[in-house]
Coordinates of C-alpha atoms and ligand atoms in Angstrom, one line a residue:
X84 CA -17.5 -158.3 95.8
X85 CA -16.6 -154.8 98.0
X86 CA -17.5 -155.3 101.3
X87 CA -16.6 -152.5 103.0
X88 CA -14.5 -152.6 106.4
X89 CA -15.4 -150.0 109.3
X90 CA -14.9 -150.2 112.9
X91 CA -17.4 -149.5 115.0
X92 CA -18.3 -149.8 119.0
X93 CA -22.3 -149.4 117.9
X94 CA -22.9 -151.3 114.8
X95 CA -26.8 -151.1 113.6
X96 CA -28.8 -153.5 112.2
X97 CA -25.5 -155.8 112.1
X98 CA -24.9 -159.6 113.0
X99 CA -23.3 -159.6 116.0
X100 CA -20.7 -162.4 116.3
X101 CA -19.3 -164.5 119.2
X102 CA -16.6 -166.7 119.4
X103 CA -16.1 -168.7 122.5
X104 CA -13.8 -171.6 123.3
X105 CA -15.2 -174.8 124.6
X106 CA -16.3 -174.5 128.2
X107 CA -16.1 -170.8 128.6
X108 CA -19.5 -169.9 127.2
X109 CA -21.7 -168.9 130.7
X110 CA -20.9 -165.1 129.7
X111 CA -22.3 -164.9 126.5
X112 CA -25.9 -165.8 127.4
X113 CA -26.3 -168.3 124.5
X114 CA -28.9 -171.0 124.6
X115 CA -27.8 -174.0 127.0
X116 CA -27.0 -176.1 124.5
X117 CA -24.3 -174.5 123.0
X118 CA -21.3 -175.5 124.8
X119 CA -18.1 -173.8 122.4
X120 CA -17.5 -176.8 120.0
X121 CA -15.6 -177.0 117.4
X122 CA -17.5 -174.9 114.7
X123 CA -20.8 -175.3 116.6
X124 CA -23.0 -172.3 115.8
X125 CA -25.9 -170.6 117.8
X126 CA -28.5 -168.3 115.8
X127 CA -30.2 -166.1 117.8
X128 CA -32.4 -164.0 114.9
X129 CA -34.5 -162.0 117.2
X130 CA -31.3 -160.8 119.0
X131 CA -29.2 -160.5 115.6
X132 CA -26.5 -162.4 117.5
X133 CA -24.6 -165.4 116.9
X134 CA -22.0 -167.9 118.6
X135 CA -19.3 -170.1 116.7
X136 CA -17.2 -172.1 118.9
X137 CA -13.3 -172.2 118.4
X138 CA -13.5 -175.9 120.6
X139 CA -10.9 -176.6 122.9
X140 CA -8.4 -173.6 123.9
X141 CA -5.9 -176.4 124.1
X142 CA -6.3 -177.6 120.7
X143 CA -7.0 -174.2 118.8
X144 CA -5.6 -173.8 114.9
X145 CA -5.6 -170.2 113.5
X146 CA -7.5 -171.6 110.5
X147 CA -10.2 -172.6 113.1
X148 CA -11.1 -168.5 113.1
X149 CA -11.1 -168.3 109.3
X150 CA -13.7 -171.2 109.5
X151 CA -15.9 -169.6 112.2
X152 CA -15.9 -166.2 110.2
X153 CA -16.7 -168.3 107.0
X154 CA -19.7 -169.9 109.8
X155 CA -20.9 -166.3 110.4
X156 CA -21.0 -164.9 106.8
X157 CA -22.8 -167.6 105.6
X158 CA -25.1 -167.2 108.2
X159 CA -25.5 -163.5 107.4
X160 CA -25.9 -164.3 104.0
X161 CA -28.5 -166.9 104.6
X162 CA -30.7 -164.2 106.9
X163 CA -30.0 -161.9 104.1
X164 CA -28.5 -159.3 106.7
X165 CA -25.2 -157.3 105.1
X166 CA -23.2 -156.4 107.7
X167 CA -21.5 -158.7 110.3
X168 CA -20.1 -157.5 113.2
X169 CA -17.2 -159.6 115.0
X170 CA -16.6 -158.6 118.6
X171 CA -13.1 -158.7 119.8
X172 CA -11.2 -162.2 120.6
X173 CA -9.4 -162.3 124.3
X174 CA -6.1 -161.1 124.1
X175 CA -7.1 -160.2 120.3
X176 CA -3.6 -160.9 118.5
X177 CA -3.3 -159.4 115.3
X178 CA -3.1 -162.1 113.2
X179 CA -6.1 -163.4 114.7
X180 CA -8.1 -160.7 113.8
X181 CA -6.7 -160.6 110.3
X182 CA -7.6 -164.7 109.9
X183 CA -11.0 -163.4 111.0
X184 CA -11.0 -160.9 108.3
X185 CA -9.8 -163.2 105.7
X186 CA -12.1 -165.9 106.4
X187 CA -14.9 -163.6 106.4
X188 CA -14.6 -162.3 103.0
X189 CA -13.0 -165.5 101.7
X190 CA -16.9 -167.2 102.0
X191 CA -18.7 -164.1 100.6
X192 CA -18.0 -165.3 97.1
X193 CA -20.3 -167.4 95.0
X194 CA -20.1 -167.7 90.9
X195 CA -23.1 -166.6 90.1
X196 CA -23.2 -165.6 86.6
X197 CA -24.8 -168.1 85.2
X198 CA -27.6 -168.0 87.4
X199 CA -30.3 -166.6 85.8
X200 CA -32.8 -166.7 89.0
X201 CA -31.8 -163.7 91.0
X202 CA -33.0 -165.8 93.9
X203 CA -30.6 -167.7 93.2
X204 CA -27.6 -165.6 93.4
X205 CA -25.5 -165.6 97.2
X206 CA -26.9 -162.9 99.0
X207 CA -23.6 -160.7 99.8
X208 CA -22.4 -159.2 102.7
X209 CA -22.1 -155.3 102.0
X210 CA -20.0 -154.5 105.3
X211 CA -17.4 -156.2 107.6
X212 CA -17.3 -154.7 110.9
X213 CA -15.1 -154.6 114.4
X214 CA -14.9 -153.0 117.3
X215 CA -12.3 -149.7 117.5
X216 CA -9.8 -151.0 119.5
X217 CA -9.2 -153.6 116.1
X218 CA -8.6 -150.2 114.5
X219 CA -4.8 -150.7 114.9
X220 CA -4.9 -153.9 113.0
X221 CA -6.3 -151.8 110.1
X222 CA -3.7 -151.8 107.7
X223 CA -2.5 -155.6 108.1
X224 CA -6.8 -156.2 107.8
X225 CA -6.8 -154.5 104.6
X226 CA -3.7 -156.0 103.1
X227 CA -5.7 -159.0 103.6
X228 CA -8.4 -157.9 102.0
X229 CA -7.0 -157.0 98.6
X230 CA -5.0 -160.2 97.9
X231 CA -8.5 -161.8 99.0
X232 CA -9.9 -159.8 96.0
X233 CA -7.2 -161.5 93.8
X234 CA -8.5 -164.9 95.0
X235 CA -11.6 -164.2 93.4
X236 CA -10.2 -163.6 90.2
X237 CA -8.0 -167.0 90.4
X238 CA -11.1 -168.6 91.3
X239 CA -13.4 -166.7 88.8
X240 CA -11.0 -167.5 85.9
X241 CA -10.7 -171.6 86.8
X242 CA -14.8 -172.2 87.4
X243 CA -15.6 -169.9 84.1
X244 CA -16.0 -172.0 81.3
X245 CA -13.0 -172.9 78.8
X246 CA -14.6 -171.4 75.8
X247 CA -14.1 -168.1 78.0
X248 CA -11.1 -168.6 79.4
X249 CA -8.8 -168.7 76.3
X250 CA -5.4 -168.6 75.8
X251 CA -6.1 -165.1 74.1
X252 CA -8.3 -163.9 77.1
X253 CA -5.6 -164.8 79.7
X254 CA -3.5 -162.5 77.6
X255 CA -6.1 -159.8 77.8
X256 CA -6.6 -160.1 81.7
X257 CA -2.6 -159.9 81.6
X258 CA -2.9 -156.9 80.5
X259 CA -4.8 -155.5 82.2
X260 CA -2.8 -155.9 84.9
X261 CA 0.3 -154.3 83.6
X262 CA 1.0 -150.7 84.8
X263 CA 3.7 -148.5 86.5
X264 CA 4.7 -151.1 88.4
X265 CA 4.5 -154.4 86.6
X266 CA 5.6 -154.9 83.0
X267 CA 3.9 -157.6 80.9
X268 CA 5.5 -158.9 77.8
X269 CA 3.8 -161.7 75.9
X270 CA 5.7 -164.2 73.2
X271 CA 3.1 -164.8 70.3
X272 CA 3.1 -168.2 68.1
X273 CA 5.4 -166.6 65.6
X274 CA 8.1 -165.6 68.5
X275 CA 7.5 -169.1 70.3
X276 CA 8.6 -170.4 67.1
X277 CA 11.7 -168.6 66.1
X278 CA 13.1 -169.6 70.1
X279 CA 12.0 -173.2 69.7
X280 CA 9.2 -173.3 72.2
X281 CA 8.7 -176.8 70.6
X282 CA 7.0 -179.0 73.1
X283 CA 4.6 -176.1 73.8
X284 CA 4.3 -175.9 70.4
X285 CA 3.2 -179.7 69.8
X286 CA 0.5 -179.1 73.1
X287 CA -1.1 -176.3 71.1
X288 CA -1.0 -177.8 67.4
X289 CA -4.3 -178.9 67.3
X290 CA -5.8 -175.9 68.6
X291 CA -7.5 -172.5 66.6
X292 CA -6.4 -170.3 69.6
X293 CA -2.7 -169.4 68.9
X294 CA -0.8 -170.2 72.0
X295 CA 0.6 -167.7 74.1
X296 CA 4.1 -166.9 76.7
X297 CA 3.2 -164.8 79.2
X298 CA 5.5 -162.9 81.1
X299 CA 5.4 -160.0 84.5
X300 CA 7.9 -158.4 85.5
X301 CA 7.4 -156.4 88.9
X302 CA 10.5 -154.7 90.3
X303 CA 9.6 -153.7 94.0
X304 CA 13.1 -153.2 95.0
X305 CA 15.5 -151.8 92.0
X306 CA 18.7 -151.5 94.4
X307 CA 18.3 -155.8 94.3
X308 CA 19.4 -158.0 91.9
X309 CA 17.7 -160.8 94.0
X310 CA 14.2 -162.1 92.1
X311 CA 11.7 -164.8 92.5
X312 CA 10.2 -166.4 89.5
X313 CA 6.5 -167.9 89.5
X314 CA 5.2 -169.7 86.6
X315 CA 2.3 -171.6 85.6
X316 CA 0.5 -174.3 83.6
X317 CA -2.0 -172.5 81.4
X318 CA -3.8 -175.4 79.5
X319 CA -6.8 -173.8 78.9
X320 CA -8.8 -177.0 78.0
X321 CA -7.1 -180.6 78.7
X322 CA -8.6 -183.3 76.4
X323 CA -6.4 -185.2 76.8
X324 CA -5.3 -184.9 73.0
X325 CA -4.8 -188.2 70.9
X326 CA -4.6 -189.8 73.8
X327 CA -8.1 -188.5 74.5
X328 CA -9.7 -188.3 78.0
X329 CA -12.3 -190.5 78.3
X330 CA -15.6 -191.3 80.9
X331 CA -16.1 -188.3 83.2
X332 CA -12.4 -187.6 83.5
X333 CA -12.3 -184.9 80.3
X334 CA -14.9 -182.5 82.2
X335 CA -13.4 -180.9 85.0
X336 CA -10.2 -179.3 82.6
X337 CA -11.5 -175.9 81.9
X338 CA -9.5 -175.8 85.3
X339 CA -5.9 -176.9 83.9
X340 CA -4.9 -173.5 83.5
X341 CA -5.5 -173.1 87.5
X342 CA -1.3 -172.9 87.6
X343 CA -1.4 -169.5 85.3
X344 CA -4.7 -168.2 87.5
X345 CA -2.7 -168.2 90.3
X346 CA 0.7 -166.8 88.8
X347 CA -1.6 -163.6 87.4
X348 CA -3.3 -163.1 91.0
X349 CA 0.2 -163.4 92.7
X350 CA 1.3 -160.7 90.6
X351 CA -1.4 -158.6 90.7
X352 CA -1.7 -158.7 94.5
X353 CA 2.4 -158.3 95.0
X354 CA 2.0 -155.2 92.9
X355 CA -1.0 -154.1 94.7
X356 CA 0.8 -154.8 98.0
X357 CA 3.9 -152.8 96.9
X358 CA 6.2 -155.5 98.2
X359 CA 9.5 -155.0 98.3
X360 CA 11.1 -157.7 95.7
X361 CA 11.7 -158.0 92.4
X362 CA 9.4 -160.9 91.1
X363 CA 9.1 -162.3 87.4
X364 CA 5.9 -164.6 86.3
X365 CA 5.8 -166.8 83.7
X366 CA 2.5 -168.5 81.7
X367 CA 2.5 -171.3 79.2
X368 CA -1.4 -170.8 77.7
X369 CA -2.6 -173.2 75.4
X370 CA -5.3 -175.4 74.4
X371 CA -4.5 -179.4 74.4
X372 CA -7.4 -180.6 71.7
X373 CA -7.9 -183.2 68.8
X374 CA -7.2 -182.5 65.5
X375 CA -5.2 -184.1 62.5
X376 CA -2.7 -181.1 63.1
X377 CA -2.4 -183.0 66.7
X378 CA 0.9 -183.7 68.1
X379 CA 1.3 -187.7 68.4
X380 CA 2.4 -190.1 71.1
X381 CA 5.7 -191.3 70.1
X382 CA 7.2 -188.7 68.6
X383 CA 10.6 -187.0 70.3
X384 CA 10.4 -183.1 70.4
X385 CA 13.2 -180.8 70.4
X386 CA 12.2 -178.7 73.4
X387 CA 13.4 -175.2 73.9
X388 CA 16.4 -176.1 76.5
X389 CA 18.2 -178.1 73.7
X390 CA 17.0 -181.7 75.7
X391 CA 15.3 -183.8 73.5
X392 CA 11.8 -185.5 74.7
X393 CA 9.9 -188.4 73.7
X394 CA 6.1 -187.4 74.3
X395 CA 4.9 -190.7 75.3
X396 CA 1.4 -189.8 76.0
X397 CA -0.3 -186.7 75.3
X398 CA -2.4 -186.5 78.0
X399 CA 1.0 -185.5 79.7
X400 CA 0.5 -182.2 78.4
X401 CA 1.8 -180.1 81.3
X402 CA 5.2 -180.7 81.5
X403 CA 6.0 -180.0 78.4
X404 CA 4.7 -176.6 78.6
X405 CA 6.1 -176.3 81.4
X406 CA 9.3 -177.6 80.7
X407 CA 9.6 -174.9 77.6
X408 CA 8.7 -172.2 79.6
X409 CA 10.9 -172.9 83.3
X410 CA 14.2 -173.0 80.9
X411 CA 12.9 -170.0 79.3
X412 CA 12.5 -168.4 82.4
X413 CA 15.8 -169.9 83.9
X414 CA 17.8 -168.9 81.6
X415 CA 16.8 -165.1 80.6
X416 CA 16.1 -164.2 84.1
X417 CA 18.5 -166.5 86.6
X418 CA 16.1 -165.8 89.8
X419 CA 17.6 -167.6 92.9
X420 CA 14.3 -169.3 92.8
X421 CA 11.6 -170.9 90.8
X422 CA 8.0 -171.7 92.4
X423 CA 5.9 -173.5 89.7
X424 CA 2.2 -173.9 89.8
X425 CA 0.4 -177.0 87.7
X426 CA -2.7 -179.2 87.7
X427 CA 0.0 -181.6 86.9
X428 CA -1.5 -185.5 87.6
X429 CA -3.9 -186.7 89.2
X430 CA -2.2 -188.9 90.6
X431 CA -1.8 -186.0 93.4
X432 CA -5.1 -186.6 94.3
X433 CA -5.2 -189.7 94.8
X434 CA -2.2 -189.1 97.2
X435 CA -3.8 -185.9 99.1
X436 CA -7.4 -185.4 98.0
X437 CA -8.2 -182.0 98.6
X438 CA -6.3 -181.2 101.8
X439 CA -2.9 -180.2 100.3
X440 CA -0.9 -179.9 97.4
X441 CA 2.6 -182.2 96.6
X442 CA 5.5 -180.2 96.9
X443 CA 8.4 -181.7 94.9
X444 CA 11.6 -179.2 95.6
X445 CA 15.7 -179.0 94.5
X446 CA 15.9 -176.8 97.4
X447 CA 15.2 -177.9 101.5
X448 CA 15.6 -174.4 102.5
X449 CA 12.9 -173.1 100.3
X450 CA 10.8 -175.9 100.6
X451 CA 11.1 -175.8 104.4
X452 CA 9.6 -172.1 104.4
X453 CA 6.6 -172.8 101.5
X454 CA 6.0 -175.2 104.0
X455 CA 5.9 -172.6 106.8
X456 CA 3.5 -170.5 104.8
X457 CA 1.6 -173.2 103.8
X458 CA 0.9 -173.8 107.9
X459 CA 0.3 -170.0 108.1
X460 CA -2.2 -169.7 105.9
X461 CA -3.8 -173.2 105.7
X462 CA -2.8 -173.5 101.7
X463 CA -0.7 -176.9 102.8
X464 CA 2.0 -178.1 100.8
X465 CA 3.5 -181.6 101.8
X466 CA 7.0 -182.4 100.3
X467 CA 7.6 -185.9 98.4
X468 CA 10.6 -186.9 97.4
X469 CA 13.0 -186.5 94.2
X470 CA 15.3 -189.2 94.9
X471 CA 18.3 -190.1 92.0
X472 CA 15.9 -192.9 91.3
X473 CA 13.6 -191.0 90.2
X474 CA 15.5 -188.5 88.1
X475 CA 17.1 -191.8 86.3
X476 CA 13.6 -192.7 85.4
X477 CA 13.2 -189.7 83.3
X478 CA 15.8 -191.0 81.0
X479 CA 15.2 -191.5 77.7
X480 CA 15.8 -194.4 75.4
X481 CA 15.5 -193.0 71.7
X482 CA 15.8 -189.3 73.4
X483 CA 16.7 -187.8 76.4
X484 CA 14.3 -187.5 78.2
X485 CA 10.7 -189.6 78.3
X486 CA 7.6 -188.1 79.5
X487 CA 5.7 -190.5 81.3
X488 CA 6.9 -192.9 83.8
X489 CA 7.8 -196.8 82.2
X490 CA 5.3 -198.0 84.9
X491 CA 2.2 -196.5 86.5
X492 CA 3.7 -195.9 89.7
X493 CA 4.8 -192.7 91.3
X494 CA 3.1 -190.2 88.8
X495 CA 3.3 -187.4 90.6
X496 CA 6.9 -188.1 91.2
X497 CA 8.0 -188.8 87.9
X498 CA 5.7 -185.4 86.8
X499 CA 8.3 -183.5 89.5
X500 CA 11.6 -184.8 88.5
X501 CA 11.0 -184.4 84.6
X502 CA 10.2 -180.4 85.2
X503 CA 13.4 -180.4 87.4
X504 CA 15.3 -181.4 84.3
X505 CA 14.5 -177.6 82.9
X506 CA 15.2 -175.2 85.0
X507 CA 19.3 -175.3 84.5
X508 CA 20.2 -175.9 88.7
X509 CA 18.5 -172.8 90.1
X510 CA 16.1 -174.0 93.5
X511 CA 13.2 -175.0 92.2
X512 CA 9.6 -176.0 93.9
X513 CA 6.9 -177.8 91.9
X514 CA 3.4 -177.9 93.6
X515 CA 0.7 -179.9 92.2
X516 CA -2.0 -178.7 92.9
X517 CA -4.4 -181.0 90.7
X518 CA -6.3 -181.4 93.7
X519 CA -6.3 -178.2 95.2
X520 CA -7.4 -175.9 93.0
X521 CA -10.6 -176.5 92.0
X522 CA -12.8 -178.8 94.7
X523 CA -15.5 -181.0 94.2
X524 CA -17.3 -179.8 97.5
X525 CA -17.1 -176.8 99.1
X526 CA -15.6 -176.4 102.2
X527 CA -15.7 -174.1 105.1
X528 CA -14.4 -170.4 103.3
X529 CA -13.5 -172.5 99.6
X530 CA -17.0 -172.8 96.7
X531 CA -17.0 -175.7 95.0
X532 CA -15.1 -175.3 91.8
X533 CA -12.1 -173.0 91.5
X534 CA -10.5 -172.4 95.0
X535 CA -7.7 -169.8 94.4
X536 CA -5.7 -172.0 96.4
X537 CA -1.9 -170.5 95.8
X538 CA -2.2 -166.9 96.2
X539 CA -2.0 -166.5 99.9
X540 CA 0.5 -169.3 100.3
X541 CA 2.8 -167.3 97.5
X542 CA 2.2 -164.0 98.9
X543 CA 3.2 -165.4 102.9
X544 CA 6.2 -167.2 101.1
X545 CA 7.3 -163.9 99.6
X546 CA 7.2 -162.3 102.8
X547 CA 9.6 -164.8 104.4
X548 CA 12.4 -164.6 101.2
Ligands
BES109 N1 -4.5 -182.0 83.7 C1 -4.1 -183.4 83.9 C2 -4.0 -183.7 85.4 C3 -5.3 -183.6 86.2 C4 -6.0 -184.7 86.5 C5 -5.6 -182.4 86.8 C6 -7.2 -184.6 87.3 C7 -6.8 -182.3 87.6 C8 -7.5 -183.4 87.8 C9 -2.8 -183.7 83.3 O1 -2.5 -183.0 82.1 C10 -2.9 -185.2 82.9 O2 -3.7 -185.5 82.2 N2 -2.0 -186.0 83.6 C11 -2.0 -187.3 83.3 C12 -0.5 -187.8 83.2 C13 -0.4 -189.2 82.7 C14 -0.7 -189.2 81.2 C15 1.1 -189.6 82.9 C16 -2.7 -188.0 84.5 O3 -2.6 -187.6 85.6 O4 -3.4 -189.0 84.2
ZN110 ZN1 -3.4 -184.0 80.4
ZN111 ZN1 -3.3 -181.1 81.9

């Protein structure tokens, strides 16, 4: 999806969109019903014109635009017209207009390839429009609109099916994304091997699609020695392993690799946006299948930092990619801080549904500002605890370390504190995102399926470190 921007006074043939707050609609000659409500919507096809309300003034959220824009595309798209037209907002703030941008083009996405019914396929809006007096707002409006490409690709590469979205194809897509201004550097089985990668390792045993490390560097500001590291779970399919999945809960994980979707789109969009930091992303790719090469529960690991692990369950896959690949990262590149990405438990879900993902964090400073983006651009993040009870729980008893919790409680927790144990003291934020990432129901500017929650969170965080 393209849609173009322009800015017009005299758009043809365009929906013309509306928003009014709650009680001060008598201007804007709408039917008497409407009154301004939250997210109520008034068609008026014969006069191409719509309303959204924003509800009350008193109680307006930014995101509250995003969702009205989302209102009016899918209204556009439903009418089949291509161009939507959003009259100015009172006041028109320029990070209003650019939550109107974003929420715009953030619903004119559907996954349609496998569709074979054209009729079936979204019907896509071909031009976003605003009045010239947004004009000034153009720059900050297109910023916008390219790391909203990038969520399409997070969100394309978690809803496509696993058999696609290989551990080999996430290294192609990496690639594709290296260029002047971002270096990509990938660690084959042979490599992973000779540096000990060994709980990775055991994930991907079972599987005929070699495993993969993938790493991007982007230095957007050379005089620096400052750098942020992303990285990202990248299990490509998620049996479960020995400790196989079972009922309806093995198939959803085409999505497990929704961490590393998100690392790749960060990348990409920070390069596209020329910011100026130097930021390094890591991706643990794999497969986690049945096999008799399949690593077993029970069996301690030797993992890359030197800790030893007893894998306990090898459904708990995640962390000990992840816990290869943070020290890894921790070690060769020393960033002041480490923002990791996983489908981790879903345990998380049961905690936050859909609504936002768990922070876990080493660091309150950091934490406190992913929280702030999170607010900013709706991707919440809500921070649990890692408590020195919890960190003692990750001890191990024939090992170091265990991987799984001795009870069922606290999941998520346990999932948070065990990663901490790898990244060698540098700040360090975890966010689950297990049920962020990929939603069982659409909602407002999110499809159903892969959400590309992450990028716009990472990409505000960036802006305030
Ligand atoms: N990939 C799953 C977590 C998950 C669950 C993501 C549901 C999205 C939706 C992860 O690898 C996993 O299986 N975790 C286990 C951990 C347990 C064995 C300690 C879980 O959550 O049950
Ligand atoms: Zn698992
Ligand atoms: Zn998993």
């Amino acid at each position: 999806m393209d849609s173009k921007l322009v800015f017009s006074d005299s758009p043809k043939g365009s929906l013309l969109v509306h928003f009014a707050f709650e009680g001060a609609v008598s201007h804007l000659k709408g039917p008497s019903y409407f009154t301004g409500k939250k997210l109520e919507s008034a068609f008026m096809p014969e006069k191409s014109f719509l309303l959204v309300g924003l509800g009350k003034k008193e109680e307006f959220n930014i995101d509250y635009l995003r969702r009205a824009a989302a209102k009016a595309v899918k209204t556009a798209s439903a009418a089949k017209m291509p161009i939507v037209h959003f009259a100015l907002l009172d006041g028109h703030k320029e990070n209003e207009m650019v939550a109107v941008a974003e929420g715009a083009v953030l619903a004119n996405y559907s996954f349609d390839k496998y569709k074979t019914d054209a009729e079936q396929k979204m019907f896509r809006i071909k031009e976003l429009s605003f009045p010239v007096a947004a004009k000034k707002f153009e720059e900050s409006i297109r910023e916008t609109l390219l790391v909203c490409q990038n969520v399409f690709i997070a969100r394309d590469l978690v809803t496509e099916n696993s058999d696609v979205v290989t551990p080999k194809m996430l290294e192609e897509v990496s690639r594709k994304i290296s260029g002047k201004h971002i270096k990509v550097r990938v660690l084959n089985e042979k490599q992973l091997r000779r540096l000990g990668f060994n709980m990775l390792l055991g994930v991907a045993r079972a599987s005929e699609i070699p495993p993969r490390v993938i790493i991007f560097e982007y230095n957007g500001n050379p005089s620096s020695k400052d750098k942020v590291m992303f990285a990202g779970k990248g299990v490509c399919f998620d049996s479960g392993g020995l400790n196989i999945k079972v009922g309806e809960s093995m198939k959803d994980m085409r999505m497990d690799m929704a961490g590393a979707a998100t690392v790749i789109a960060i990348m990409k969009s920070a390069s596209e946006l020329k910011l100026k930091k130097n930021i390094v992303g890591i991706i643990g790719c794999v497969e986690n299948l049945v096999d008799s090469k399949s690593f077993r529960p029970g069996d301690v690991i030797k993992s890359y930092s030197g800790k030893t692990v007893e894998n306990l369950n090898t459904d708990a896959e995640g962390r000990l990619v992840l816990g290869d690949i943070l020290a890894y990262g921790a070690r060769k590149y020393n960033p002041n801080v480490i923002v990791e990405f996983s489908t981790l438990t879903g345990a998380i879900l049961g905690t936050f549904g859909s609504h936002c993902a768990g922070m876990f964090s080493t660091s309150d400073s950091y934490s406190q500002k992913m929280f702030d983006a999170g607010m900013a651009t709706y991707e919440r993040v809500w921070r649990l605890p890692l408590f020195e009870e919890y960190k003692e729980e990750t001890k191990g008893e024939r090992s170091d370390l265990r991987s799984i919790g001795k009870t069922r409680y606290n999941g998520s927790i346990f999932g948070g504190a065990f990663l901490a144990e790898f990244v060698e003291n540098i700040p360090f934020i975890h966010l689950d995102v297990a049920g962020t990432a990929m939603l069982e129901e659409p909602k407002d500017y999110m499809p159903k399926n892969g959400s590309g929650f992450g990028v716009r969170l990472a990409i505000e965080f960036l802006k305030r470190v």
